[in-house]
Amino acid sequence: MRTKFTSIIMAGGGSSRMGADKALANIHGQQSIQYLADFLNVYTDEVIVSGNSDAYHMNGVKVVPDAETGRGPLEGLHTCLTEAAHEYTIVVSADMPLVDVATLENLKTSGKGCVYRRGEYLMPFPGYYPKAMADVAKQQLQSNERSMHAFIEKCSFEVLEAPNDDTRLMGFNTPEELGNIVSNTVRLQFYGKLTEVCAGDNHLMYLPEHRSISNVMVQVVDRFPEIGQLTTRQANNGKVLNNDQEVEPGILDIMPPFSGG
Amino acid sequence: MKSTIAFIEGPISPQNVTQHLAEVSGNTEVGGIDIFLGNIRADRKEEGEVTAIDFTKHETLAQAGLEAISQEIAAQFDVQHVVILHSVGHVKAGELCMAVITGCKHRKDAYASNIEIVERLKKEVPIWGKELLEGDRHVWKENTK
């Protein structure tokens, strides 16, 4: 039987450098947190949002405020691991809206926890956290040690090396960093049967260096292989693309064969 | 040329069709009228019988696509009046989902322009049909014929 997973979206940060709630940041007409919630609802069996805002209430998610406030992400993680319905959890951060299923699948390497390291920097999220680690988190919080890094070391996590240029692990802390994501990404919108077959992975995609539609579609098909079997048409920001035109940041419509009439 | 292009939520009622037909008929430049009506057929597929189709469209490109076809048809044939209606949403078997009325000076243009609009609509306009089957199943409609 397939192992069931809970996913946890960490949205409780202070967003002090951003000046506004990062989870609700607008990226091509959709909030950062919504990109994650949409595909995690299909990819996993339960979605929990760690945070205190009413704005996090979305279809299919359970919002869990910290049991005690002001104690950082480890408190939020502890509360959500305790609430999780399943033994294994995938934890992502609401300010890293580009993670995809392949990034998360890599983390499921063993029964232990697993996170990425980029150079010297250990990234707590996205991560694979067994629910049983809630007890370790609780003990650590009781001794007033709030560091996520200390927690990861204590639990002997497996650590995967992430390439420096992996845009799927890109996050934002400032309006400038958010602007960089907005100006280099497309929100994929699917139609017809693709609404079903493409629901299980992230619709926010960082554009490749060469942005011709054929090059962009190679990347789209890599993420959504079912599209490769269909002849699709594309539109970018409301205009149909022809003759291998360049894709601009914004909305990229992927349309399967039409079937009106 | 006069034109009416509209997406209708749910089925297109026969009364709606006759109202549009009356408008085309009242156009004194028109000498021949052709009408095509698309009806939901209770198709028997391997997976089960079709009970209804849920239609969706691209919000902006579907309307733009129909308007472009309408204008190009007017340049190709002597069309005085055209009506194109298509359903979005839920349409049950035995109900109308499409109506194309072409009013021309002469019958041959009315026939030919009507066929051209229907064929181009099926190929070029971003509309999708989800065929609902008995037993809470569905397949996606494919325009093969």
mmCIF file of N, CA and C in Angstrom, chain B residues 41-142:
data_model
loop_
_atom_site.group_PDB
_atom_site.id
_atom_site.type_symbol
_atom_site.label_atom_id
_atom_site.label_comp_id
_atom_site.label_asym_id
_atom_site.label_seq_id
_atom_site.Cartn_x
_atom_site.Cartn_y
_atom_site.Cartn_z
ATOM 1 N N ARG B 41 -25.467 14.013 -27.972
ATOM 2 C CA ARG B 41 -25.890 12.642 -28.289
ATOM 3 C C ARG B 41 -25.510 11.724 -27.130
ATOM 4 N N ALA B 42 -26.402 10.804 -26.766
ATOM 5 C CA ALA B 42 -26.099 9.824 -25.703
ATOM 6 C C ALA B 42 -25.202 8.742 -26.296
ATOM 7 N N ASP B 43 -23.973 9.145 -26.580
ATOM 8 C CA ASP B 43 -23.007 8.280 -27.249
ATOM 9 C C ASP B 43 -22.701 7.064 -26.387
ATOM 10 N N ARG B 44 -22.652 5.893 -27.017
ATOM 11 C CA ARG B 44 -22.296 4.685 -26.254
ATOM 12 C C ARG B 44 -20.814 4.409 -26.456
ATOM 13 N N LYS B 45 -20.046 4.655 -25.424
ATOM 14 C CA LYS B 45 -18.596 4.462 -25.478
ATOM 15 C C LYS B 45 -18.232 3.203 -24.708
ATOM 16 N N GLU B 46 -16.986 2.775 -24.876
ATOM 17 C CA GLU B 46 -16.521 1.587 -24.122
ATOM 18 C C GLU B 46 -16.711 1.792 -22.622
ATOM 19 N N GLU B 47 -16.486 3.035 -22.175
ATOM 20 C CA GLU B 47 -16.525 3.320 -20.729
ATOM 21 C C GLU B 47 -17.947 3.527 -20.211
ATOM 22 N N GLY B 48 -18.938 3.678 -21.099
ATOM 23 C CA GLY B 48 -20.319 3.896 -20.671
ATOM 24 C C GLY B 48 -21.022 4.898 -21.575
ATOM 25 N N GLU B 49 -22.300 5.138 -21.284
ATOM 26 C CA GLU B 49 -23.102 6.025 -22.125
ATOM 27 C C GLU B 49 -22.965 7.470 -21.656
ATOM 28 N N VAL B 50 -22.874 8.392 -22.619
ATOM 29 C CA VAL B 50 -22.751 9.813 -22.284
ATOM 30 C C VAL B 50 -24.102 10.337 -21.794
ATOM 31 N N THR B 51 -24.095 10.936 -20.613
ATOM 32 C CA THR B 51 -25.344 11.501 -20.079
ATOM 33 C C THR B 51 -25.377 13.028 -20.209
ATOM 34 N N ALA B 52 -24.197 13.643 -20.301
ATOM 35 C CA ALA B 52 -24.121 15.110 -20.400
ATOM 36 C C ALA B 52 -22.690 15.499 -20.773
ATOM 37 N N ILE B 53 -22.516 16.745 -21.169
ATOM 38 C CA ILE B 53 -21.160 17.270 -21.392
ATOM 39 C C ILE B 53 -21.021 18.572 -20.601
ATOM 40 N N ASP B 54 -19.904 18.693 -19.890
ATOM 41 C CA ASP B 54 -19.547 19.957 -19.238
ATOM 42 C C ASP B 54 -18.557 20.681 -20.154
ATOM 43 N N PHE B 55 -18.955 21.845 -20.645
ATOM 44 C CA PHE B 55 -18.081 22.613 -21.533
ATOM 45 C C PHE B 55 -17.344 23.702 -20.749
ATOM 46 N N THR B 56 -16.042 23.846 -21.051
ATOM 47 C CA THR B 56 -15.260 24.979 -20.529
ATOM 48 C C THR B 56 -14.606 25.666 -21.714
ATOM 49 N N LYS B 57 -14.175 26.900 -21.500
ATOM 50 C CA LYS B 57 -13.537 27.649 -22.583
ATOM 51 C C LYS B 57 -12.405 28.492 -22.028
ATOM 52 N N HIS B 58 -11.564 28.952 -22.919
ATOM 53 C CA HIS B 58 -10.570 29.957 -22.531
ATOM 54 C C HIS B 58 -11.307 31.285 -22.425
ATOM 55 N N GLU B 59 -11.141 31.965 -21.301
ATOM 56 C CA GLU B 59 -11.978 33.136 -21.010
ATOM 57 C C GLU B 59 -11.935 34.198 -22.097
ATOM 58 N N THR B 60 -10.782 34.494 -22.630
ATOM 59 C CA THR B 60 -10.706 35.567 -23.624
ATOM 60 C C THR B 60 -10.523 35.042 -25.053
ATOM 61 N N LEU B 61 -9.743 33.978 -25.209
ATOM 62 C CA LEU B 61 -9.408 33.535 -26.571
ATOM 63 C C LEU B 61 -10.577 32.861 -27.277
ATOM 64 N N ALA B 62 -11.540 32.306 -26.529
ATOM 65 C CA ALA B 62 -12.672 31.653 -27.182
ATOM 66 C C ALA B 62 -13.546 32.691 -27.897
ATOM 67 N N GLN B 63 -13.865 33.763 -27.207
ATOM 68 C CA GLN B 63 -14.671 34.836 -27.822
ATOM 69 C C GLN B 63 -13.908 35.457 -28.997
ATOM 70 N N ALA B 64 -12.602 35.713 -28.765
ATOM 71 C CA ALA B 64 -11.788 36.319 -29.835
ATOM 72 C C ALA B 64 -11.716 35.391 -31.049
ATOM 73 N N GLY B 65 -11.623 34.087 -30.793
ATOM 74 C CA GLY B 65 -11.542 33.110 -31.887
ATOM 75 C C GLY B 65 -12.811 33.105 -32.721
ATOM 76 N N LEU B 66 -13.973 33.156 -32.067
ATOM 77 C CA LEU B 66 -15.247 33.163 -32.805
ATOM 78 C C LEU B 66 -15.408 34.461 -33.601
ATOM 79 N N GLU B 67 -14.984 35.573 -33.011
ATOM 80 C CA GLU B 67 -15.095 36.851 -33.727
ATOM 81 C C GLU B 67 -14.191 36.858 -34.958
ATOM 82 N N ALA B 68 -12.993 36.288 -34.825
ATOM 83 C CA ALA B 68 -12.076 36.241 -35.974
ATOM 84 C C ALA B 68 -12.660 35.375 -37.085
ATOM 85 N N ILE B 69 -13.232 34.227 -36.715
ATOM 86 C CA ILE B 69 -13.833 33.345 -37.724
ATOM 87 C C ILE B 69 -14.981 34.073 -38.424
ATOM 88 N N SER B 70 -15.802 34.750 -37.629
ATOM 89 C CA SER B 70 -16.952 35.463 -38.187
ATOM 90 C C SER B 70 -16.508 36.508 -39.223
ATOM 91 N N GLN B 71 -15.459 37.247 -38.885
ATOM 92 C CA GLN B 71 -14.982 38.292 -39.806
ATOM 93 C C GLN B 71 -14.355 37.689 -41.063
ATOM 94 N N GLU B 72 -13.598 36.612 -40.878
ATOM 95 C CA GLU B 72 -12.950 35.988 -42.038
ATOM 96 C C GLU B 72 -13.975 35.341 -42.963
ATOM 97 N N ILE B 73 -15.048 34.790 -42.390
ATOM 98 C CA ILE B 73 -16.112 34.188 -43.193
ATOM 99 C C ILE B 73 -16.827 35.276 -44.016
ATOM 100 N N ALA B 74 -16.994 36.440 -43.381
ATOM 101 C CA ALA B 74 -17.666 37.547 -44.085
ATOM 102 C C ALA B 74 -16.853 37.995 -45.297
ATOM 103 N N ALA B 75 -15.523 37.871 -45.189
ATOM 104 C CA ALA B 75 -14.680 38.263 -46.319
ATOM 105 C C ALA B 75 -14.678 37.203 -47.415
ATOM 106 N N GLN B 76 -14.985 35.973 -47.019
ATOM 107 C CA GLN B 76 -14.894 34.833 -47.941
ATOM 108 C C GLN B 76 -16.224 34.570 -48.660
ATOM 109 N N PHE B 77 -17.336 34.835 -47.975
ATOM 110 C CA PHE B 77 -18.670 34.567 -48.538
ATOM 111 C C PHE B 77 -19.523 35.836 -48.430
ATOM 112 N N ASP B 78 -20.630 35.818 -49.161
ATOM 113 C CA ASP B 78 -21.513 36.974 -49.136
ATOM 114 C C ASP B 78 -22.511 36.818 -47.981
ATOM 115 N N VAL B 79 -22.006 36.984 -46.764
ATOM 116 C CA VAL B 79 -22.829 36.770 -45.564
ATOM 117 C C VAL B 79 -23.387 38.109 -45.095
ATOM 118 N N GLN B 80 -24.686 38.165 -44.867
ATOM 119 C CA GLN B 80 -25.336 39.391 -44.387
ATOM 120 C C GLN B 80 -25.536 39.383 -42.872
ATOM 121 N N HIS B 81 -25.697 38.190 -42.327
ATOM 122 C CA HIS B 81 -26.076 38.097 -40.909
ATOM 123 C C HIS B 81 -25.601 36.737 -40.377
ATOM 124 N N VAL B 82 -24.885 36.753 -39.277
ATOM 125 C CA VAL B 82 -24.425 35.486 -38.722
ATOM 126 C C VAL B 82 -24.703 35.456 -37.220
ATOM 127 N N VAL B 83 -25.117 34.293 -36.743
ATOM 128 C CA VAL B 83 -25.328 34.063 -35.301
ATOM 129 C C VAL B 83 -24.536 32.821 -34.922
ATOM 130 N N ILE B 84 -23.692 32.960 -33.903
ATOM 131 C CA ILE B 84 -22.958 31.791 -33.384
ATOM 132 C C ILE B 84 -23.188 31.736 -31.877
ATOM 133 N N LEU B 85 -23.790 30.651 -31.428
ATOM 134 C CA LEU B 85 -24.028 30.437 -29.992
ATOM 135 C C LEU B 85 -23.345 29.135 -29.589
ATOM 136 N N HIS B 86 -22.704 29.133 -28.442
ATOM 137 C CA HIS B 86 -22.122 27.886 -27.925
ATOM 138 C C HIS B 86 -22.335 27.838 -26.420
ATOM 139 N N SER B 87 -22.605 26.647 -25.919
ATOM 140 C CA SER B 87 -22.814 26.480 -24.478
ATOM 141 C C SER B 87 -21.490 26.454 -23.726
ATOM 142 N N VAL B 88 -21.531 26.907 -22.470
ATOM 143 C CA VAL B 88 -20.504 26.582 -21.485
ATOM 144 C C VAL B 88 -21.253 26.002 -20.279
ATOM 145 N N GLY B 89 -20.556 25.185 -19.508
ATOM 146 C CA GLY B 89 -21.209 24.548 -18.376
ATOM 147 C C GLY B 89 -21.893 23.254 -18.781
ATOM 148 N N HIS B 90 -22.922 22.898 -18.031
ATOM 149 C CA HIS B 90 -23.520 21.561 -18.098
ATOM 150 C C HIS B 90 -24.658 21.491 -19.120
ATOM 151 N N VAL B 91 -24.533 20.561 -20.077
ATOM 152 C CA VAL B 91 -25.592 20.356 -21.068
ATOM 153 C C VAL B 91 -25.900 18.850 -21.123
ATOM 154 N N LYS B 92 -27.145 18.502 -20.901
ATOM 155 C CA LYS B 92 -27.514 17.084 -20.838
ATOM 156 C C LYS B 92 -27.734 16.517 -22.250
ATOM 157 N N ALA B 93 -27.658 15.194 -22.326
ATOM 158 C CA ALA B 93 -27.974 14.515 -23.589
ATOM 159 C C ALA B 93 -29.390 14.904 -24.007
ATOM 160 N N GLY B 94 -29.545 15.183 -25.299
ATOM 161 C CA GLY B 94 -30.859 15.604 -25.785
ATOM 162 C C GLY B 94 -31.082 17.099 -25.701
ATOM 163 N N GLU B 95 -30.024 17.848 -25.400
ATOM 164 C CA GLU B 95 -30.137 19.312 -25.365
ATOM 165 C C GLU B 95 -29.151 19.924 -26.355
ATOM 166 N N LEU B 96 -29.451 21.151 -26.764
ATOM 167 C CA LEU B 96 -28.602 21.833 -27.749
ATOM 168 C C LEU B 96 -27.390 22.486 -27.078
ATOM 169 N N CYS B 97 -26.219 22.360 -27.739
ATOM 170 C CA CYS B 97 -25.003 22.994 -27.203
ATOM 171 C C CYS B 97 -24.400 23.987 -28.193
ATOM 172 N N MET B 98 -24.884 23.996 -29.432
ATOM 173 C CA MET B 98 -24.308 24.921 -30.419
ATOM 174 C C MET B 98 -25.375 25.297 -31.456
ATOM 175 N N ALA B 99 -25.345 26.545 -31.872
ATOM 176 C CA ALA B 99 -26.241 26.984 -32.953
ATOM 177 C C ALA B 99 -25.476 27.937 -33.861
ATOM 178 N N VAL B 100 -25.497 27.666 -35.152
ATOM 179 C CA VAL B 100 -24.886 28.565 -36.130
ATOM 180 C C VAL B 100 -25.944 28.890 -37.190
ATOM 181 N N ILE B 101 -26.237 30.162 -37.317
ATOM 182 C CA ILE B 101 -27.223 30.600 -38.317
ATOM 183 C C ILE B 101 -26.512 31.551 -39.269
ATOM 184 N N THR B 102 -26.569 31.238 -40.554
ATOM 185 C CA THR B 102 -25.963 32.138 -41.547
ATOM 186 C C THR B 102 -27.052 32.631 -42.495
ATOM 187 N N GLY B 103 -27.148 33.925 -42.596
ATOM 188 C CA GLY B 103 -28.110 34.548 -43.517
ATOM 189 C C GLY B 103 -27.345 35.235 -44.637
ATOM 190 N N CYS B 104 -27.615 34.811 -45.879
ATOM 191 C CA CYS B 104 -26.869 35.337 -47.034
ATOM 192 C C CYS B 104 -27.858 35.786 -48.112
ATOM 193 N N LYS B 105 -27.325 36.431 -49.144
ATOM 194 C CA LYS B 105 -28.205 36.823 -50.253
ATOM 195 C C LYS B 105 -28.724 35.582 -50.966
ATOM 196 N N HIS B 106 -27.831 34.574 -51.109
ATOM 197 C CA HIS B 106 -28.206 33.369 -51.862
ATOM 198 C C HIS B 106 -27.874 32.108 -51.070
ATOM 199 N N ARG B 107 -28.585 31.008 -51.406
ATOM 200 C CA ARG B 107 -28.501 29.789 -50.590
ATOM 201 C C ARG B 107 -27.117 29.153 -50.567
ATOM 202 N N LYS B 108 -26.384 29.200 -51.686
ATOM 203 C CA LYS B 108 -25.098 28.497 -51.727
ATOM 204 C C LYS B 108 -24.111 29.099 -50.733
ATOM 205 N N ASP B 109 -24.106 30.415 -50.628
ATOM 206 C CA ASP B 109 -23.244 31.056 -49.630
ATOM 207 C C ASP B 109 -23.710 30.701 -48.215
ATOM 208 N N ALA B 110 -25.022 30.606 -48.025
ATOM 209 C CA ALA B 110 -25.543 30.269 -46.693
ATOM 210 C C ALA B 110 -25.079 28.879 -46.269
ATOM 211 N N TYR B 111 -25.203 27.892 -47.202
ATOM 212 C CA TYR B 111 -24.736 26.532 -46.891
ATOM 213 C C TYR B 111 -23.238 26.529 -46.600
ATOM 214 N N ALA B 112 -22.473 27.071 -47.549
ATOM 215 C CA ALA B 112 -21.004 26.946 -47.492
ATOM 216 C C ALA B 112 -20.430 27.677 -46.275
ATOM 217 N N SER B 113 -20.957 28.871 -46.006
ATOM 218 C CA SER B 113 -20.406 29.639 -44.880
ATOM 219 C C SER B 113 -20.748 28.957 -43.557
ATOM 220 N N ASN B 114 -21.926 28.338 -43.492
ATOM 221 C CA ASN B 114 -22.318 27.662 -42.260
ATOM 222 C C ASN B 114 -21.391 26.479 -41.974
ATOM 223 N N ILE B 115 -21.148 25.680 -43.006
ATOM 224 C CA ILE B 115 -20.243 24.530 -42.833
ATOM 225 C C ILE B 115 -18.863 25.015 -42.397
ATOM 226 N N GLU B 116 -18.389 26.065 -43.034
ATOM 227 C CA GLU B 116 -17.046 26.576 -42.724
ATOM 228 C C GLU B 116 -16.953 27.039 -41.263
ATOM 229 N N ILE B 117 -17.986 27.729 -40.800
ATOM 230 C CA ILE B 117 -17.958 28.199 -39.403
ATOM 231 C C ILE B 117 -17.937 27.015 -38.444
ATOM 232 N N VAL B 118 -18.801 26.025 -38.693
ATOM 233 C CA VAL B 118 -18.870 24.879 -37.773
ATOM 234 C C VAL B 118 -17.531 24.133 -37.745
ATOM 235 N N GLU B 119 -16.966 23.890 -38.917
ATOM 236 C CA GLU B 119 -15.703 23.148 -38.965
ATOM 237 C C GLU B 119 -14.578 23.925 -38.293
ATOM 238 N N ARG B 120 -14.516 25.216 -38.552
ATOM 239 C CA ARG B 120 -13.441 26.022 -37.950
ATOM 240 C C ARG B 120 -13.638 26.159 -36.448
ATOM 241 N N LEU B 121 -14.880 26.292 -36.008
ATOM 242 C CA LEU B 121 -15.140 26.377 -34.558
ATOM 243 C C LEU B 121 -14.571 25.140 -33.859
ATOM 244 N N LYS B 122 -14.837 23.982 -34.436
ATOM 245 C CA LYS B 122 -14.379 22.741 -33.788
ATOM 246 C C LYS B 122 -12.856 22.653 -33.738
ATOM 247 N N LYS B 123 -12.203 23.163 -34.758
ATOM 248 C CA LYS B 123 -10.732 23.036 -34.832
ATOM 249 C C LYS B 123 -9.993 24.173 -34.138
ATOM 250 N N GLU B 124 -10.567 25.384 -34.150
ATOM 251 C CA GLU B 124 -9.762 26.562 -33.811
ATOM 252 C C GLU B 124 -10.149 27.298 -32.533
ATOM 253 N N VAL B 125 -11.308 26.974 -31.977
ATOM 254 C CA VAL B 125 -11.767 27.768 -30.831
ATOM 255 C C VAL B 125 -11.517 26.989 -29.530
ATOM 256 N N PRO B 126 -10.815 27.629 -28.564
ATOM 257 C CA PRO B 126 -10.458 26.919 -27.340
ATOM 258 C C PRO B 126 -11.635 26.659 -26.412
ATOM 259 N N ILE B 127 -12.349 25.568 -26.753
ATOM 260 C CA ILE B 127 -13.473 25.064 -25.957
ATOM 261 C C ILE B 127 -13.184 23.580 -25.722
ATOM 262 N N TRP B 128 -13.499 23.110 -24.526
ATOM 263 C CA TRP B 128 -13.268 21.696 -24.225
ATOM 264 C C TRP B 128 -14.526 21.079 -23.629
ATOM 265 N N GLY B 129 -14.791 19.825 -23.996
ATOM 266 C CA GLY B 129 -15.966 19.124 -23.496
ATOM 267 C C GLY B 129 -15.569 17.922 -22.641
ATOM 268 N N LYS B 130 -16.120 17.892 -21.453
ATOM 269 C CA LYS B 130 -15.898 16.737 -20.558
ATOM 270 C C LYS B 130 -17.172 15.904 -20.598
ATOM 271 N N GLU B 131 -17.085 14.715 -21.183
ATOM 272 C CA GLU B 131 -18.267 13.875 -21.351
ATOM 273 C C GLU B 131 -18.522 13.091 -20.068
ATOM 274 N N LEU B 132 -19.678 13.363 -19.463
ATOM 275 C CA LEU B 132 -20.037 12.674 -18.225
ATOM 276 C C LEU B 132 -20.763 11.382 -18.574
ATOM 277 N N LEU B 133 -20.343 10.290 -17.943
ATOM 278 C CA LEU B 133 -20.888 8.972 -18.258
ATOM 279 C C LEU B 133 -21.709 8.453 -17.083
ATOM 280 N N GLU B 134 -22.466 7.419 -17.374
ATOM 281 C CA GLU B 134 -23.208 6.751 -16.284
ATOM 282 C C GLU B 134 -22.199 6.290 -15.231
ATOM 283 N N GLY B 135 -22.629 6.272 -13.987
ATOM 284 C CA GLY B 135 -21.771 5.732 -12.929
ATOM 285 C C GLY B 135 -20.687 6.679 -12.480
ATOM 286 N N ASP B 136 -20.919 7.984 -12.598
ATOM 287 C CA ASP B 136 -20.007 8.993 -12.064
ATOM 288 C C ASP B 136 -18.613 8.948 -12.695
ATOM 289 N N ARG B 137 -18.522 8.536 -13.939
ATOM 290 C CA ARG B 137 -17.226 8.540 -14.629
ATOM 291 C C ARG B 137 -17.263 9.596 -15.730
ATOM 292 N N HIS B 138 -16.111 9.844 -16.312
ATOM 293 C CA HIS B 138 -16.083 10.795 -17.430
ATOM 294 C C HIS B 138 -14.909 10.516 -18.366
ATOM 295 N N VAL B 139 -15.042 10.975 -19.587
ATOM 296 C CA VAL B 139 -13.927 10.977 -20.543
ATOM 297 C C VAL B 139 -13.914 12.367 -21.172
ATOM 298 N N TRP B 140 -12.769 12.728 -21.773
ATOM 299 C CA TRP B 140 -12.692 14.041 -22.426
ATOM 300 C C TRP B 140 -13.040 13.894 -23.897
ATOM 301 N N LYS B 141 -13.921 14.737 -24.343
ATOM 302 C CA LYS B 141 -14.401 14.716 -25.730
ATOM 303 C C LYS B 141 -13.240 14.972 -26.690
ATOM 304 N N GLU B 142 -13.255 14.240 -27.794
ATOM 305 C CA GLU B 142 -12.259 14.464 -28.854
ATOM 306 C C GLU B 142 -13.004 14.710 -30.155
#
